[in-house]
Amino acid sequence: MDRLLLLLLLSLVAPILTAAGGVNAKEKLIHLRFYWHDILSGPNPTAATIARSPVTNASATLFGLVNVIDDPLTLGPDLSSRQIGRAQGIYASADQNVVGLLMTMNFVFVDGEYNGSTLAVMGHNQVFSKVREMPIVGGTMLFRLARGYVQARTYSFRPETGDAIVEYNCYVLRGSDY
């Protein structure tokens, strides 16, 4: 009798948990790791400043600075390692107290298993923290209806140029039928 009651309760609760964003049996957790190359210097920069506020130059946090990016995503930290995609979007210095960026970007995969698919990331990136976490808010193709989070760790940073290499670990939930 107890087993029957438990099965009945589960059949009633499972659709509610799924609708509320709970994990269901048809979802698959995927871990991706790659390196993001933000290049502001040299003959072929992948990031460009598109706006500065009147207070940007006087701000210790570069508040009001806005950059657009088309950054390579590689399997290893060297720019010459296999490129699997591009990070395309915008980051803006949106914190007056610490160097904190509003990141809004798509990881556009151009090679490998996820070629043609994208992941959308949008969140706060406090760049001098050891590990930063931002949400994955969606995706396309194989990542349709994706959700999850990324963890970013700075691999290298050149203060004289602003160039950075950041390791991204993405934890993505997606439907198993894609």
Tab-separated table of C-alpha atoms in Angstrom:
chain	number	residue	atom	x	y	z
A	1	MET	CA	0.000	0.000	0.000
A	2	ASP	CA	2.818	2.443	0.882
A	3	ARG	CA	4.534	1.747	-2.437
A	4	LEU	CA	1.351	2.495	-4.355
A	5	LEU	CA	0.897	5.773	-2.481
A	6	LEU	CA	4.523	6.758	-3.190
A	7	LEU	CA	4.122	6.042	-6.918
A	8	LEU	CA	0.931	8.079	-7.007
A	9	LEU	CA	2.622	11.022	-5.281
A	10	LEU	CA	5.619	10.862	-7.632
A	11	SER	CA	3.344	10.828	-10.671
A	12	LEU	CA	1.689	13.995	-9.371
A	13	VAL	CA	4.862	15.830	-8.307
A	14	ALA	CA	7.198	14.989	-11.251
A	15	PRO	CA	5.389	17.198	-13.808
A	16	ILE	CA	5.425	20.106	-11.330
A	17	LEU	CA	9.177	19.771	-10.709
A	18	THR	CA	9.880	19.543	-14.434
A	19	ALA	CA	7.754	22.623	-15.180
A	20	ALA	CA	9.512	24.507	-12.360
A	21	GLY	CA	12.909	23.861	-13.938
A	22	GLY	CA	13.906	20.672	-12.153
A	23	VAL	CA	16.106	18.118	-13.879
A	24	ASN	CA	14.265	15.328	-15.639
A	25	ALA	CA	15.396	12.020	-17.052
A	26	LYS	CA	15.445	13.380	-20.604
A	27	GLU	CA	18.114	15.976	-19.801
A	28	LYS	CA	21.823	15.414	-20.235
A	29	LEU	CA	24.640	17.211	-18.405
A	30	ILE	CA	27.509	18.204	-20.691
A	31	HIS	CA	30.870	19.615	-19.583
A	32	LEU	CA	32.861	21.687	-22.075
A	33	ARG	CA	36.276	23.256	-21.454
A	34	PHE	CA	37.961	25.755	-23.747
A	35	TYR	CA	40.038	28.943	-23.736
A	36	TRP	CA	38.742	32.416	-24.583
A	37	HIS	CA	41.299	34.760	-26.201
A	38	ASP	CA	40.456	38.450	-25.735
A	39	ILE	CA	42.962	40.367	-27.861
A	40	LEU	CA	42.931	44.159	-27.761
A	41	SER	CA	46.447	44.745	-29.135
A	42	GLY	CA	48.364	44.048	-32.328
A	43	PRO	CA	47.358	44.105	-35.972
A	44	ASN	CA	44.320	41.784	-35.583
A	45	PRO	CA	42.475	42.599	-32.343
A	46	THR	CA	39.415	40.493	-31.516
A	47	ALA	CA	37.968	43.077	-29.102
A	48	ALA	CA	37.306	46.744	-29.744
A	49	THR	CA	36.140	49.608	-27.556
A	50	ILE	CA	32.875	51.006	-28.874
A	51	ALA	CA	31.953	53.400	-26.043
A	52	ARG	CA	33.399	55.260	-23.065
A	53	SER	CA	31.496	57.377	-20.588
A	54	PRO	CA	32.777	60.812	-19.537
A	55	VAL	CA	33.982	59.224	-16.251
A	56	THR	CA	35.702	56.133	-17.707
A	57	ASN	CA	39.263	57.510	-17.783
A	58	ALA	CA	39.025	58.817	-14.209
A	59	SER	CA	37.491	55.591	-12.872
A	60	ALA	CA	39.692	52.957	-11.194
A	61	THR	CA	37.274	50.313	-12.530
A	62	LEU	CA	36.958	51.782	-16.063
A	63	PHE	CA	33.257	52.275	-15.345
A	64	GLY	CA	31.329	52.977	-18.541
A	65	LEU	CA	33.723	51.231	-20.948
A	66	VAL	CA	31.991	49.014	-23.548
A	67	ASN	CA	33.808	46.529	-25.795
A	68	VAL	CA	32.499	44.355	-28.605
A	69	ILE	CA	34.146	40.967	-29.116
A	70	ASP	CA	34.688	38.244	-31.675
A	71	ASP	CA	37.155	36.195	-29.611
A	72	PRO	CA	38.583	32.802	-30.626
A	73	LEU	CA	37.706	29.778	-28.479
A	74	THR	CA	40.449	27.136	-28.507
A	75	LEU	CA	40.920	23.711	-26.927
A	76	GLY	CA	44.247	24.736	-25.368
A	77	PRO	CA	45.604	27.992	-23.949
A	78	ASP	CA	47.790	28.682	-26.993
A	79	LEU	CA	46.104	30.705	-29.710
A	80	SER	CA	47.543	28.217	-32.238
A	81	SER	CA	45.664	25.281	-30.662
A	82	ARG	CA	42.546	23.928	-32.358
A	83	GLN	CA	39.844	26.574	-32.647
A	84	ILE	CA	36.362	25.244	-31.884
A	85	GLY	CA	34.404	28.486	-31.929
A	86	ARG	CA	34.109	32.208	-31.345
A	87	ALA	CA	32.791	34.248	-28.432
A	88	GLN	CA	30.704	37.020	-29.973
A	89	GLY	CA	29.077	39.757	-27.943
A	90	ILE	CA	29.665	42.701	-25.659
A	91	TYR	CA	31.179	43.306	-22.256
A	92	ALA	CA	30.780	46.508	-20.306
A	93	SER	CA	32.433	47.775	-17.148
A	94	ALA	CA	29.329	48.110	-14.994
A	95	ASP	CA	30.707	48.259	-11.451
A	96	GLN	CA	31.979	51.428	-9.777
A	97	ASN	CA	33.602	49.615	-6.818
A	98	VAL	CA	35.526	46.686	-8.351
A	99	VAL	CA	36.431	45.714	-11.907
A	100	GLY	CA	33.181	43.962	-12.757
A	101	LEU	CA	31.899	43.374	-16.253
A	102	LEU	CA	28.422	42.758	-17.561
A	103	MET	CA	29.064	39.951	-20.052
A	104	THR	CA	26.598	39.170	-22.789
A	105	MET	CA	27.978	36.794	-25.388
A	106	ASN	CA	27.297	33.784	-27.531
A	107	PHE	CA	29.715	30.897	-27.802
A	108	VAL	CA	29.383	30.074	-31.504
A	109	PHE	CA	30.773	26.599	-32.189
A	110	VAL	CA	32.392	26.210	-35.619
A	111	ASP	CA	34.091	22.812	-35.319
A	112	GLY	CA	33.622	19.460	-33.675
A	113	GLU	CA	30.563	17.771	-32.228
A	114	TYR	CA	28.681	21.035	-31.566
A	115	ASN	CA	29.467	22.736	-34.912
A	116	GLY	CA	26.637	25.145	-35.784
A	117	SER	CA	25.316	25.318	-32.213
A	118	THR	CA	25.550	28.230	-29.784
A	119	LEU	CA	25.398	28.856	-26.050
A	120	ALA	CA	24.225	32.210	-24.668
A	121	VAL	CA	25.933	33.566	-21.525
A	122	MET	CA	24.895	36.672	-19.646
A	123	GLY	CA	26.069	37.729	-16.218
A	124	HIS	CA	28.431	39.532	-13.861
A	125	ASN	CA	32.159	38.852	-14.235
A	126	GLN	CA	34.287	40.196	-11.367
A	127	VAL	CA	37.489	39.750	-13.381
A	128	PHE	CA	40.049	39.726	-10.573
A	129	SER	CA	38.280	36.963	-8.624
A	130	LYS	CA	39.945	33.571	-8.961
A	131	VAL	CA	36.775	31.876	-10.244
A	132	ARG	CA	33.783	33.696	-11.721
A	133	GLU	CA	30.434	32.058	-12.371
A	134	MET	CA	27.906	33.240	-14.953
A	135	PRO	CA	24.628	31.693	-16.118
A	136	ILE	CA	23.995	29.988	-19.428
A	137	VAL	CA	20.636	31.402	-20.437
A	138	GLY	CA	19.961	29.459	-23.620
A	139	GLY	CA	21.333	28.107	-26.856
A	140	THR	CA	20.564	26.959	-30.377
A	141	MET	CA	20.710	23.748	-32.418
A	142	LEU	CA	22.134	20.996	-30.172
A	143	PHE	CA	21.860	23.379	-27.210
A	144	ARG	CA	18.237	24.379	-27.821
A	145	LEU	CA	16.594	25.153	-24.446
A	146	ALA	CA	19.983	24.806	-22.720
A	147	ARG	CA	20.591	26.063	-19.208
A	148	GLY	CA	23.500	25.875	-16.845
A	149	TYR	CA	26.510	27.905	-15.848
A	150	VAL	CA	30.093	28.707	-16.795
A	151	GLN	CA	33.087	29.064	-14.541
A	152	ALA	CA	35.803	31.404	-15.801
A	153	ARG	CA	39.408	31.379	-14.554
A	154	THR	CA	42.042	33.771	-15.862
A	155	TYR	CA	44.895	31.817	-17.443
A	156	SER	CA	46.952	34.889	-18.342
A	157	PHE	CA	46.522	38.658	-18.427
A	158	ARG	CA	48.824	41.325	-19.865
A	159	PRO	CA	48.018	44.629	-18.105
A	160	GLU	CA	50.073	46.661	-20.591
A	161	THR	CA	47.818	45.586	-23.498
A	162	GLY	CA	44.659	44.309	-21.813
A	163	ASP	CA	45.009	40.971	-23.645
A	164	ALA	CA	43.639	38.022	-21.682
A	165	ILE	CA	43.307	34.259	-21.964
A	166	VAL	CA	40.521	32.822	-19.830
A	167	GLU	CA	39.720	29.160	-19.218
A	168	TYR	CA	35.975	28.485	-19.442
A	169	ASN	CA	34.331	25.388	-17.975
A	170	CYS	CA	30.722	25.129	-19.133
A	171	TYR	CA	28.180	22.908	-17.405
A	172	VAL	CA	25.172	22.613	-19.695
A	173	LEU	CA	21.851	20.824	-19.281
A	174	ARG	CA	20.125	20.051	-22.545
A	175	GLY	CA	17.411	17.755	-23.743
A	176	SER	CA	18.709	14.296	-24.661
A	177	ASP	CA	16.621	14.201	-27.834
A	178	TYR	CA	18.837	16.813	-29.594
